PDB file of C-alpha atoms in Angstrom:
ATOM      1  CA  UNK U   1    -119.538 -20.102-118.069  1.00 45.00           C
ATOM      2  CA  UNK U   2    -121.295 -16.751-118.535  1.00 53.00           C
ATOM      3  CA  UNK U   3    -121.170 -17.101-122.328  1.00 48.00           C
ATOM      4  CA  UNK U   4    -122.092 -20.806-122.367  1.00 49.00           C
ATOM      5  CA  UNK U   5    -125.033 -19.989-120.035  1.00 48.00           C
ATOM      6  CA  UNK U   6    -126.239 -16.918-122.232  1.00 48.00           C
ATOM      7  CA  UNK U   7    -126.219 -19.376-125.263  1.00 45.00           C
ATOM      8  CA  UNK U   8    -128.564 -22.024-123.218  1.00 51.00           C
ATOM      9  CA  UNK U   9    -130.931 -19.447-122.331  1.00 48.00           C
ATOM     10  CA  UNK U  10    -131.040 -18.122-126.041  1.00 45.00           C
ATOM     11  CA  UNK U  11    -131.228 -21.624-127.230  1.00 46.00           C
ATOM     12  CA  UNK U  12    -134.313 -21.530-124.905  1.00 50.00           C
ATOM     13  CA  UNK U  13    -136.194 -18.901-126.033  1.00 48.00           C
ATOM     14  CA  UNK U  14    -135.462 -19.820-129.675  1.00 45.00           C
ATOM     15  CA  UNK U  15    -136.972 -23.141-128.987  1.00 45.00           C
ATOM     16  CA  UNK U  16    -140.465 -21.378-127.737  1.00 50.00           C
ATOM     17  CA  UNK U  17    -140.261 -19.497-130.245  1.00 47.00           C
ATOM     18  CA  UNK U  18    -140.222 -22.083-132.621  1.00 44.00           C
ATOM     19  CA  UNK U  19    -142.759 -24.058-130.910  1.00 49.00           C
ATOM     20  CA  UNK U  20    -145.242 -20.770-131.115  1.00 50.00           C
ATOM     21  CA  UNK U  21    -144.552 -20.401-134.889  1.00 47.00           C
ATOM     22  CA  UNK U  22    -146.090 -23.967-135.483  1.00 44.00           C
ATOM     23  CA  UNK U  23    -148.774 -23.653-133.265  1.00 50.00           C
ATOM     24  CA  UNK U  24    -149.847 -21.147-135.238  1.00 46.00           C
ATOM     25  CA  UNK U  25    -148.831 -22.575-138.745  1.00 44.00           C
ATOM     26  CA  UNK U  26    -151.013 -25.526-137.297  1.00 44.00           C
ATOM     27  CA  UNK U  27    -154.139 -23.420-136.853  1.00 40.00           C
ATOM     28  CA  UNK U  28    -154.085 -21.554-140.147  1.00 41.00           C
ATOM     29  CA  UNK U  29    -153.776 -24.927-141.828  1.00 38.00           C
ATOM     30  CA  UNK U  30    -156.746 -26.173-141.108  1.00 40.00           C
ATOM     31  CA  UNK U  31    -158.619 -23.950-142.917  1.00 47.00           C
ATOM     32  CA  UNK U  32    -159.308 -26.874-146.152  1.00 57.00           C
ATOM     33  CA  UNK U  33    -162.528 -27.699-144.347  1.00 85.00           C
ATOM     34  CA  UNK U  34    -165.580 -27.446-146.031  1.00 93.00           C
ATOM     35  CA  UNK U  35    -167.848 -24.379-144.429  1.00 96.00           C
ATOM     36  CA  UNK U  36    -171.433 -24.993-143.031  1.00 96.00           C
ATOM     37  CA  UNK U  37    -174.063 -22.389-142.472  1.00 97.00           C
ATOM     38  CA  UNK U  38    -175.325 -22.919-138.636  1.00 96.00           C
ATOM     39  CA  UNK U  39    -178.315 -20.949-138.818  1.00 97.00           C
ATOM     40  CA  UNK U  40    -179.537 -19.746-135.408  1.00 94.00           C
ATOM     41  CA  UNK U  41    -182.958 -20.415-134.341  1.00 94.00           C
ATOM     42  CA  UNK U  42    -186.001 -17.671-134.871  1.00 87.00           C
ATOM     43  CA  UNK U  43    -187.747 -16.936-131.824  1.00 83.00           C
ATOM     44  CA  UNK U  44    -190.685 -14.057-133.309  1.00 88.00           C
ATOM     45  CA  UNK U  45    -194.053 -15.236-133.984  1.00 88.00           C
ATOM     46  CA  UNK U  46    -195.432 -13.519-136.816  1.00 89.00           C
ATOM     47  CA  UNK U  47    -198.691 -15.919-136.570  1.00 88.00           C
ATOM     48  CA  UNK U  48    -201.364 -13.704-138.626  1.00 84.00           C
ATOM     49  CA  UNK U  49    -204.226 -13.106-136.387  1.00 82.00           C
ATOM     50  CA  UNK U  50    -207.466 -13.939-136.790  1.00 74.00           C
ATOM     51  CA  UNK U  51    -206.786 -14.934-140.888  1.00 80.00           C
ATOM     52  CA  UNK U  52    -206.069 -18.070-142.356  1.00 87.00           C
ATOM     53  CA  UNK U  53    -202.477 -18.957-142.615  1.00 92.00           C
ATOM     54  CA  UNK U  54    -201.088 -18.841-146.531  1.00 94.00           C
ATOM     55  CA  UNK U  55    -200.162 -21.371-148.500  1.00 96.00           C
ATOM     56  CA  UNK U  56    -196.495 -20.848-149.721  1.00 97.00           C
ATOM     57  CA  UNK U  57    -194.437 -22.714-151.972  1.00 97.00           C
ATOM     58  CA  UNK U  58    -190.896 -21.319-152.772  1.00 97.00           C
ATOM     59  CA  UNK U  59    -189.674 -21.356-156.425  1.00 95.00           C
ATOM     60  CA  UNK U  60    -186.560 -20.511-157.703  1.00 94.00           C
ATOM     61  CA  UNK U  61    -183.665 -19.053-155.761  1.00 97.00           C
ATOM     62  CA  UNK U  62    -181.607 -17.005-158.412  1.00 98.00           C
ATOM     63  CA  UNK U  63    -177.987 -16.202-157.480  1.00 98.00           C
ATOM     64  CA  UNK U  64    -176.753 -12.776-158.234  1.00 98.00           C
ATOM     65  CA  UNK U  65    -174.016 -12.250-155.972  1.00 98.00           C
ATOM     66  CA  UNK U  66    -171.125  -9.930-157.273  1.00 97.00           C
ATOM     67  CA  UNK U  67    -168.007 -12.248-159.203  1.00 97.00           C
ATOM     68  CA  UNK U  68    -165.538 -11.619-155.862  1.00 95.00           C
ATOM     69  CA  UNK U  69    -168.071 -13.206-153.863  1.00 97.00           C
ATOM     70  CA  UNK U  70    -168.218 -15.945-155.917  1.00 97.00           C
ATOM     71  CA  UNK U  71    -164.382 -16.512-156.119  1.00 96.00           C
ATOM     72  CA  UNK U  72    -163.508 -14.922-153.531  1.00 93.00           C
ATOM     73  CA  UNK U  73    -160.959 -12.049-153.448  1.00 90.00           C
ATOM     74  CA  UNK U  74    -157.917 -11.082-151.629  1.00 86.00           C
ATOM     75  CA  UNK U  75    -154.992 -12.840-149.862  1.00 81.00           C
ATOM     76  CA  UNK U  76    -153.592 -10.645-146.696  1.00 79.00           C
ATOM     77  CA  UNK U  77    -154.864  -7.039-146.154  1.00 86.00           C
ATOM     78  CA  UNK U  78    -158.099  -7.690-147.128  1.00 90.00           C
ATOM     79  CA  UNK U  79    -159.794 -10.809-147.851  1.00 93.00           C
ATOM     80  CA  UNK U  80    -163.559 -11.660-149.343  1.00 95.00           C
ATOM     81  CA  UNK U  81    -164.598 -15.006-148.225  1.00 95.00           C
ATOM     82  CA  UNK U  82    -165.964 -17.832-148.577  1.00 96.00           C
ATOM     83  CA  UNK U  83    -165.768 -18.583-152.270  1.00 96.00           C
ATOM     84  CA  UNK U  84    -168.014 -21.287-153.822  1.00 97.00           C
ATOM     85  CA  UNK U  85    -165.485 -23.851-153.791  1.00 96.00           C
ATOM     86  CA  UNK U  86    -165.228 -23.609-150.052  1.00 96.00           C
ATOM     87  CA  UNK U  87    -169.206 -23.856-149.278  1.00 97.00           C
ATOM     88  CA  UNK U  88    -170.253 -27.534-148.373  1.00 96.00           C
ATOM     89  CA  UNK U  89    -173.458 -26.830-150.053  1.00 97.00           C
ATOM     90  CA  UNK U  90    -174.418 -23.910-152.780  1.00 97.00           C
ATOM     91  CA  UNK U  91    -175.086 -20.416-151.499  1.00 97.00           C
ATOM     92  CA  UNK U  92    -178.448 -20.579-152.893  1.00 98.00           C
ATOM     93  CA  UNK U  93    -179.375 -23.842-150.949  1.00 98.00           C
ATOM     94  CA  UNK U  94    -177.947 -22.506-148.006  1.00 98.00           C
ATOM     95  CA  UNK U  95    -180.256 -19.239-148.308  1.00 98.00           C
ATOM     96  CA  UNK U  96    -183.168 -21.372-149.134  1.00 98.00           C
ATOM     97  CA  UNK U  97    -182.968 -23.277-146.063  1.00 97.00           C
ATOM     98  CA  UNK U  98    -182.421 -20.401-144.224  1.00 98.00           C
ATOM     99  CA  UNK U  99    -185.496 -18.309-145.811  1.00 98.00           C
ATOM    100  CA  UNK U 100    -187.721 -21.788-145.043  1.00 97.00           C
ATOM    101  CA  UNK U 101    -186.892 -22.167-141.481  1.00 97.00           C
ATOM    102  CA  UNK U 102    -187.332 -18.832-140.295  1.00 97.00           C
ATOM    103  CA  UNK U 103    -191.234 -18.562-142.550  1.00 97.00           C
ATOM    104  CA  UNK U 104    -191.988 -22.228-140.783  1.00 95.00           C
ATOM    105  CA  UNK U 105    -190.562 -20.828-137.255  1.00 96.00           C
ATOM    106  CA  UNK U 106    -192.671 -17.205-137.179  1.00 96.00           C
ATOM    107  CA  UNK U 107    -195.551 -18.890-138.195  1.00 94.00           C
ATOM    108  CA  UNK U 108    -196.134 -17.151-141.192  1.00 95.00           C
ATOM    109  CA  UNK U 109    -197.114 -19.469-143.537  1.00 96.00           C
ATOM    110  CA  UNK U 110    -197.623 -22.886-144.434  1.00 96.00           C
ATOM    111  CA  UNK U 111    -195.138 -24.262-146.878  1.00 97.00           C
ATOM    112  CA  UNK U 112    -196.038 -26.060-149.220  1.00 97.00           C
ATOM    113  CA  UNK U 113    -194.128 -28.979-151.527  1.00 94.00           C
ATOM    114  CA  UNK U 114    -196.162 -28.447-154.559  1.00 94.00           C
ATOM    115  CA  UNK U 115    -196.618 -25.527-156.675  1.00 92.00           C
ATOM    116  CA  UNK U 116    -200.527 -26.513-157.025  1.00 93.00           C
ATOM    117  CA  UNK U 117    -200.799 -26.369-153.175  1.00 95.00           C
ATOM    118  CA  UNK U 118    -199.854 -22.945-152.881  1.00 96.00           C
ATOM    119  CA  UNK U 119    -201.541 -20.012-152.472  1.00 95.00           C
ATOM    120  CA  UNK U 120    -199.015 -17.963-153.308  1.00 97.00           C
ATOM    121  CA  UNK U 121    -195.338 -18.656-154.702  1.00 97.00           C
ATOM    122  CA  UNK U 122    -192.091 -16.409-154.035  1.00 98.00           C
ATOM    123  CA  UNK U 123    -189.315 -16.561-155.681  1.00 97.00           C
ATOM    124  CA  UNK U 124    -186.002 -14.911-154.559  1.00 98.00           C
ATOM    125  CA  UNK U 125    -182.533 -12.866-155.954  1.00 98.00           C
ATOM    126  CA  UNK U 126    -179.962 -13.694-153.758  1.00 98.00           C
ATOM    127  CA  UNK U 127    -177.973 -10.264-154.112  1.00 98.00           C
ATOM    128  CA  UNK U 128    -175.377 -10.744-151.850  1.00 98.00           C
ATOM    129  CA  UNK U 129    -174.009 -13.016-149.426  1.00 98.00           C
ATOM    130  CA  UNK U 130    -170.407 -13.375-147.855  1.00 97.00           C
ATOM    131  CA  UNK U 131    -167.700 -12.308-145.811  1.00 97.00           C
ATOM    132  CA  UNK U 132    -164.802  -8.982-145.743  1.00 96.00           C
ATOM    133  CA  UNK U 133    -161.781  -9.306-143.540  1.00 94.00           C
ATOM    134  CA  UNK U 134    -159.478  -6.110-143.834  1.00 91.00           C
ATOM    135  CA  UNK U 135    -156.478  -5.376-141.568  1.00 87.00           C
ATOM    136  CA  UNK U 136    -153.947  -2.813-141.709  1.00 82.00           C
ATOM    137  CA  UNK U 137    -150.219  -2.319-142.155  1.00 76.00           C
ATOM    138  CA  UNK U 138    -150.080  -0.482-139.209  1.00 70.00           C
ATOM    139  CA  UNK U 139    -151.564  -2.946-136.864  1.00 65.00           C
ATOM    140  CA  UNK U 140    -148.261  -4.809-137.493  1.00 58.00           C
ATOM    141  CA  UNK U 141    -146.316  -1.967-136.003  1.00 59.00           C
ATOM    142  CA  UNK U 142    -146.310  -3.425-132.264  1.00 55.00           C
ATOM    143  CA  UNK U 143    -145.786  -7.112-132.318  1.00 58.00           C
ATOM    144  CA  UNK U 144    -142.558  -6.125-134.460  1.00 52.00           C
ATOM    145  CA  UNK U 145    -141.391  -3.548-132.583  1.00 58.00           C
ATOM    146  CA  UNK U 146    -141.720  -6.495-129.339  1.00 57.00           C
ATOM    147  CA  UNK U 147    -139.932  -8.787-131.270  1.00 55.00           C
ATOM    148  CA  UNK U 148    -137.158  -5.989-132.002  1.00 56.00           C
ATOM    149  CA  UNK U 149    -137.473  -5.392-128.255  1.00 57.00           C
ATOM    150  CA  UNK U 150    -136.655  -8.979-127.343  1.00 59.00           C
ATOM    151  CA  UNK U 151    -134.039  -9.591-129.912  1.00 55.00           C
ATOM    152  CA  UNK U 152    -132.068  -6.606-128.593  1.00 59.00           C
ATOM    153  CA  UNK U 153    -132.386  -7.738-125.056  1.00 62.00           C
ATOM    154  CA  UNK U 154    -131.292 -11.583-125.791  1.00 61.00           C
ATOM    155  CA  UNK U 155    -128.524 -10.977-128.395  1.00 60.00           C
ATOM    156  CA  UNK U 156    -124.980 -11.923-127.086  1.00 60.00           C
ATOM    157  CA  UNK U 157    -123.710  -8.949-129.571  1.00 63.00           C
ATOM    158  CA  UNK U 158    -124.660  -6.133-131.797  1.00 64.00           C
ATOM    159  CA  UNK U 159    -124.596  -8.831-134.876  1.00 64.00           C
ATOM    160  CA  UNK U 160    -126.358 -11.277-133.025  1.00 63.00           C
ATOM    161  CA  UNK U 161    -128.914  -8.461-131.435  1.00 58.00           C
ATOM    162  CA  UNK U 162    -129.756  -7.341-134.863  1.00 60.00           C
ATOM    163  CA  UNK U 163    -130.243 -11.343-136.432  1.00 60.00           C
ATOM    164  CA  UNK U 164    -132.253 -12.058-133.390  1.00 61.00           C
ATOM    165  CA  UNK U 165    -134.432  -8.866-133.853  1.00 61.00           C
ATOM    166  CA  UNK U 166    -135.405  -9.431-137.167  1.00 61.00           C
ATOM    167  CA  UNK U 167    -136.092 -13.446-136.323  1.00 65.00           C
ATOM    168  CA  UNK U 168    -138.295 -12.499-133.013  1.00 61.00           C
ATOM    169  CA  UNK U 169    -139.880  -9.624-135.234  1.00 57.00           C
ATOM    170  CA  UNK U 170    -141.340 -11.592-137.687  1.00 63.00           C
ATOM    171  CA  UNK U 171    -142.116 -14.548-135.310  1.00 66.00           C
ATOM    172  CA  UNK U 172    -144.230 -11.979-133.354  1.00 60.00           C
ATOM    173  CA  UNK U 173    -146.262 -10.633-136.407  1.00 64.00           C
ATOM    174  CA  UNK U 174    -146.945 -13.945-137.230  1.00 68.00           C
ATOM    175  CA  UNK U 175    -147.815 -14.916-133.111  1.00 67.00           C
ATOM    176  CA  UNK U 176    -149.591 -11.998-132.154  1.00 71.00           C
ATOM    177  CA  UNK U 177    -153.483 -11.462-132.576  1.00 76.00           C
ATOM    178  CA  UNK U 178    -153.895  -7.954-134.251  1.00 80.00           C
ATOM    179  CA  UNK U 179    -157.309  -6.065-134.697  1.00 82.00           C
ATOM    180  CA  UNK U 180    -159.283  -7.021-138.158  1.00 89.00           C
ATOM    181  CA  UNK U 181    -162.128  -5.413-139.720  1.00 93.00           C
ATOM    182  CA  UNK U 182    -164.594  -7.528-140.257  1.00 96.00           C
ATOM    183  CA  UNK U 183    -167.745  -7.196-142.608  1.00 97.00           C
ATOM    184  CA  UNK U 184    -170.730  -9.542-143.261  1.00 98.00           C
ATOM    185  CA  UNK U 185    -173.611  -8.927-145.898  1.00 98.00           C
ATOM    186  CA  UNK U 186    -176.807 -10.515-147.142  1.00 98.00           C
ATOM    187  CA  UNK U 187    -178.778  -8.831-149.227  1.00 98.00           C
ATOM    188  CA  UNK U 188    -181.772 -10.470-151.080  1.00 98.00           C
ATOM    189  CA  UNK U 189    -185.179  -9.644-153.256  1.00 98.00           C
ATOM    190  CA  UNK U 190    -188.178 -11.436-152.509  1.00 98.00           C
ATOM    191  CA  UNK U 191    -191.259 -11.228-155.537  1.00 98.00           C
ATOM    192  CA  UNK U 192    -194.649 -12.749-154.430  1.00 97.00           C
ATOM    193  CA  UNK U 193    -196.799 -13.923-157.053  1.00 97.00           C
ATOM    194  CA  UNK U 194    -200.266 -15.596-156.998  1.00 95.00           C
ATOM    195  CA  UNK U 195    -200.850 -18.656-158.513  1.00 91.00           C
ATOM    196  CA  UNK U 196    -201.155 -17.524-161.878  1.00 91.00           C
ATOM    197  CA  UNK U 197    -197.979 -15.517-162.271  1.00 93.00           C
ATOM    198  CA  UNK U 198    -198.891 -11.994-161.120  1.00 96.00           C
ATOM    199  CA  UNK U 199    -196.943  -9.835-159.303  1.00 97.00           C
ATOM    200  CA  UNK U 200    -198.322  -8.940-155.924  1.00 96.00           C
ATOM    201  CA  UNK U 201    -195.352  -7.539-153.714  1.00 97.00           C
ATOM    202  CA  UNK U 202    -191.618  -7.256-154.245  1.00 97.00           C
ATOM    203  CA  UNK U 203    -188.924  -5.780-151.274  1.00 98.00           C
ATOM    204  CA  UNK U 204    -185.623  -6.088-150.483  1.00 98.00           C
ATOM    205  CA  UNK U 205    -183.550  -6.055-147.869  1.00 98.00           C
ATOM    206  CA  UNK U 206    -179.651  -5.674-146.819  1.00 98.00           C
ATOM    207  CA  UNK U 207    -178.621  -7.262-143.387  1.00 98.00           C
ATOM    208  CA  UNK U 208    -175.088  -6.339-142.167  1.00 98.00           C
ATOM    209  CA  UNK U 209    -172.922  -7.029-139.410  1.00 97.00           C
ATOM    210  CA  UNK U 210    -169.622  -4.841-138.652  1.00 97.00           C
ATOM    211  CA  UNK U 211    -167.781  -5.673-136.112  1.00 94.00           C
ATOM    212  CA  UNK U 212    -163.530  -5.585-134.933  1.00 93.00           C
ATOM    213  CA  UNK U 213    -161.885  -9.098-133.926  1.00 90.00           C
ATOM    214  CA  UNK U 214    -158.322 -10.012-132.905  1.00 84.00           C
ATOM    215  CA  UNK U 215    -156.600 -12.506-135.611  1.00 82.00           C
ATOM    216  CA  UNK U 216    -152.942 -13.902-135.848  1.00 77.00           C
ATOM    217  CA  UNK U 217    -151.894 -12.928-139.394  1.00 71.00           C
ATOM    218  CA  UNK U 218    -151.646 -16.459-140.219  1.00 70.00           C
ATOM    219  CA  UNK U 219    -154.867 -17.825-139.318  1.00 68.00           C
ATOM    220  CA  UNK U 220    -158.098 -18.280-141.224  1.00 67.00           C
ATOM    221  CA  UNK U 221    -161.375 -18.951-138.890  1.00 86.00           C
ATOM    222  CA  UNK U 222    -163.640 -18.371-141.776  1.00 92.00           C
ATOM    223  CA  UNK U 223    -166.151 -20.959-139.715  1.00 94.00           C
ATOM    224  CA  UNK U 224    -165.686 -19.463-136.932  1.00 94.00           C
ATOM    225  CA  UNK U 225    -166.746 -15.644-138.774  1.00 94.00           C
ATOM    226  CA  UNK U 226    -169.252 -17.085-140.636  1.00 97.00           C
ATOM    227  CA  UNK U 227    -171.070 -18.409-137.601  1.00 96.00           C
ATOM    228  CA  UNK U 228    -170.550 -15.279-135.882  1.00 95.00           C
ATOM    229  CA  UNK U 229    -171.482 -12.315-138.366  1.00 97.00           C
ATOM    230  CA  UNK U 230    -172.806 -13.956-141.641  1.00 98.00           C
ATOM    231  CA  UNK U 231    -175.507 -16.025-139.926  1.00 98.00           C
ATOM    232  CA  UNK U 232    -176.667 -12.506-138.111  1.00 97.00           C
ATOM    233  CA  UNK U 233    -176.696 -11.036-141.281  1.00 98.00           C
ATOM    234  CA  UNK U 234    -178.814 -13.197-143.022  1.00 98.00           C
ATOM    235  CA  UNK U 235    -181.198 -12.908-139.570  1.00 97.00           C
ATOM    236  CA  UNK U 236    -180.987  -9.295-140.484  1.00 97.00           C
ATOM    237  CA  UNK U 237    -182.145  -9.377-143.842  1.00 98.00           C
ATOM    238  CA  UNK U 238    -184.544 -12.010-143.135  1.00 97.00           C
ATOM    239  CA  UNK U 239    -186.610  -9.941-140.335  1.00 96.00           C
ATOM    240  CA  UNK U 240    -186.533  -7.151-142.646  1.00 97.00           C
ATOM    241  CA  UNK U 241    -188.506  -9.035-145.130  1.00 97.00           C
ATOM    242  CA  UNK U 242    -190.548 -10.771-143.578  1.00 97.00           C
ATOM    243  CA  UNK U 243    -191.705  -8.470-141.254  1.00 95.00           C
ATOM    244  CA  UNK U 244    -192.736  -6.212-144.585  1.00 96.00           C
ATOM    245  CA  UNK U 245    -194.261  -9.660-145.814  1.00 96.00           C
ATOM    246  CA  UNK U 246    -196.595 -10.121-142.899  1.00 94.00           C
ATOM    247  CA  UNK U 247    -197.898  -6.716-143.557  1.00 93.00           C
ATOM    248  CA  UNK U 248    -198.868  -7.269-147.424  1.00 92.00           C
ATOM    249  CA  UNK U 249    -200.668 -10.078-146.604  1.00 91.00           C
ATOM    250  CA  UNK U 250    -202.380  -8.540-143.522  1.00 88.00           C
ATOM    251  CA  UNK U 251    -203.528  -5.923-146.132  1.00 82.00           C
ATOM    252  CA  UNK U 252    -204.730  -8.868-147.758  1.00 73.00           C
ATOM    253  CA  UNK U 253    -206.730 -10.387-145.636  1.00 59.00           C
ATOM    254  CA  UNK U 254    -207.773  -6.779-144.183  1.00 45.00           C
ATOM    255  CA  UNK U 255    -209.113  -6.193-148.211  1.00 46.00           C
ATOM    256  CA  UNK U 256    -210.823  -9.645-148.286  1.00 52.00           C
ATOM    257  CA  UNK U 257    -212.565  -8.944-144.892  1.00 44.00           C
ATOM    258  CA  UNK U 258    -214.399  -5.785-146.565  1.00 40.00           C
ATOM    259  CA  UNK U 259    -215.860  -7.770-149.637  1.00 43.00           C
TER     260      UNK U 259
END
């Protein structure tokens, strides 16, 4: 009865076990979703006082982010994500939008649909934009030895003990949420021009976000990362310029003032 009893309960367990290992097969499947860039709102007024708001009309965004950025790079230990293919809309649209709702929410300027509107134009080198998830051998190193732990403890014999320990050892690398590195970048070039093609100002700026997360070795939450460290990142580099962009044309209007 003992014996039949000790195979129920290991029946049991292998059961849960099993039942864990989809649940988790199930997450990191659903990964063929098309990413989205939610772009949090900008809450800084950068309203020019006491000068007339410019006219701005944005011209070409050119994209010049490194090849592994593009295609993405990576498969386990360290991944670089989101490729093109797995955007819903082209990085360069998705900075665009970005760059126009934080200039129309600060107040900065008045954007402009036509060229011939603007005062000034600005075009923009989209440097870099994406994603680095690194994790390390070693993070492994406890979820196997609990699955060792548990395979030793349920096994009927030493055969058994050492098949189970290997099964539960691998289930629990794959269960398990172990730390991740995480990375996110955007780094862009804004040149100002007046309307007849001069150069007035050029900056750029690089925005990044590092930060550690706990992951199952299976899964792939790259909307969930991307909401939570890209998006920041592109804040980052955004405030950077534009803050240095409300000073030019402060100077501006500070030079005009005095003619």
């Amino acid at each position: 009865m003992s014996r039949l009893f000790r195979l129920k309960k290991i029946r049991g367990h292998l059961v849960a076990v099993l039942a864990i290992l989809l649940e988790v097969l199930g997450v990191s499947s659903c990964g063929s979703d098309k990413i989205t860039f939610v772009y949090p709102d900008e809450a800084i007024d950068f309203q020019l006082r006491s000068l007339k708001m410019p006219a701005l009309y944005i011209d070409t965004v050119t994209d010049m982010r490194p090849i592994e950025q593009r295609q993405g790079q990576g498969h386990f230990f360290g991944i670089t994500y989101p490729d093109d293919e797995s955007w819903e809309v082209p990085a360069t649209q998705i900075y665009a939008e970005a760059l126009a709702q934080d200039l129309e929410q600060t107040h900065l300027v008045e954007l402009v649909p036509l060229h011939s509107q603007a005062d000034y134009i600005l075009s923009v080198d989209l440097l870099s934009m994406g994603c680095r998830l690194q994790r390390s051998p070693v993070a492994f190193l406890v979820p196997g030895l609990l699955g060792v732990g548990a395979g030793m403890a349920l096994g009927s014999d030493a055969s058994h003990r050492a098949k189970l320990s290997v099964a539960l050892a691998a289930v629990a690398i794959l269960a398990i949420p172990v730390p991740t590195k995480n990375l996110a970048e955007a780094e862009v070039r804004l040149t100002l021009k007046d309307r007849s093609g001069n150069v007035l100002w050029q900056k750029s700026c690089l925005g990044e976000i590092e930060a550690k997360k706990y992951i199952t070795s299976t899964a792939r939450q790259d909307q969930e990362l991307v909401n939570e460290y890209l998006t920041k990142a592109v804040k980052r580099a955004n405030g950077c310029l534009l803050g240095q962009l409300r000073m030019e044309f402060s100077g501006q209007g500070s030079t005009e003032s005095t003619e």
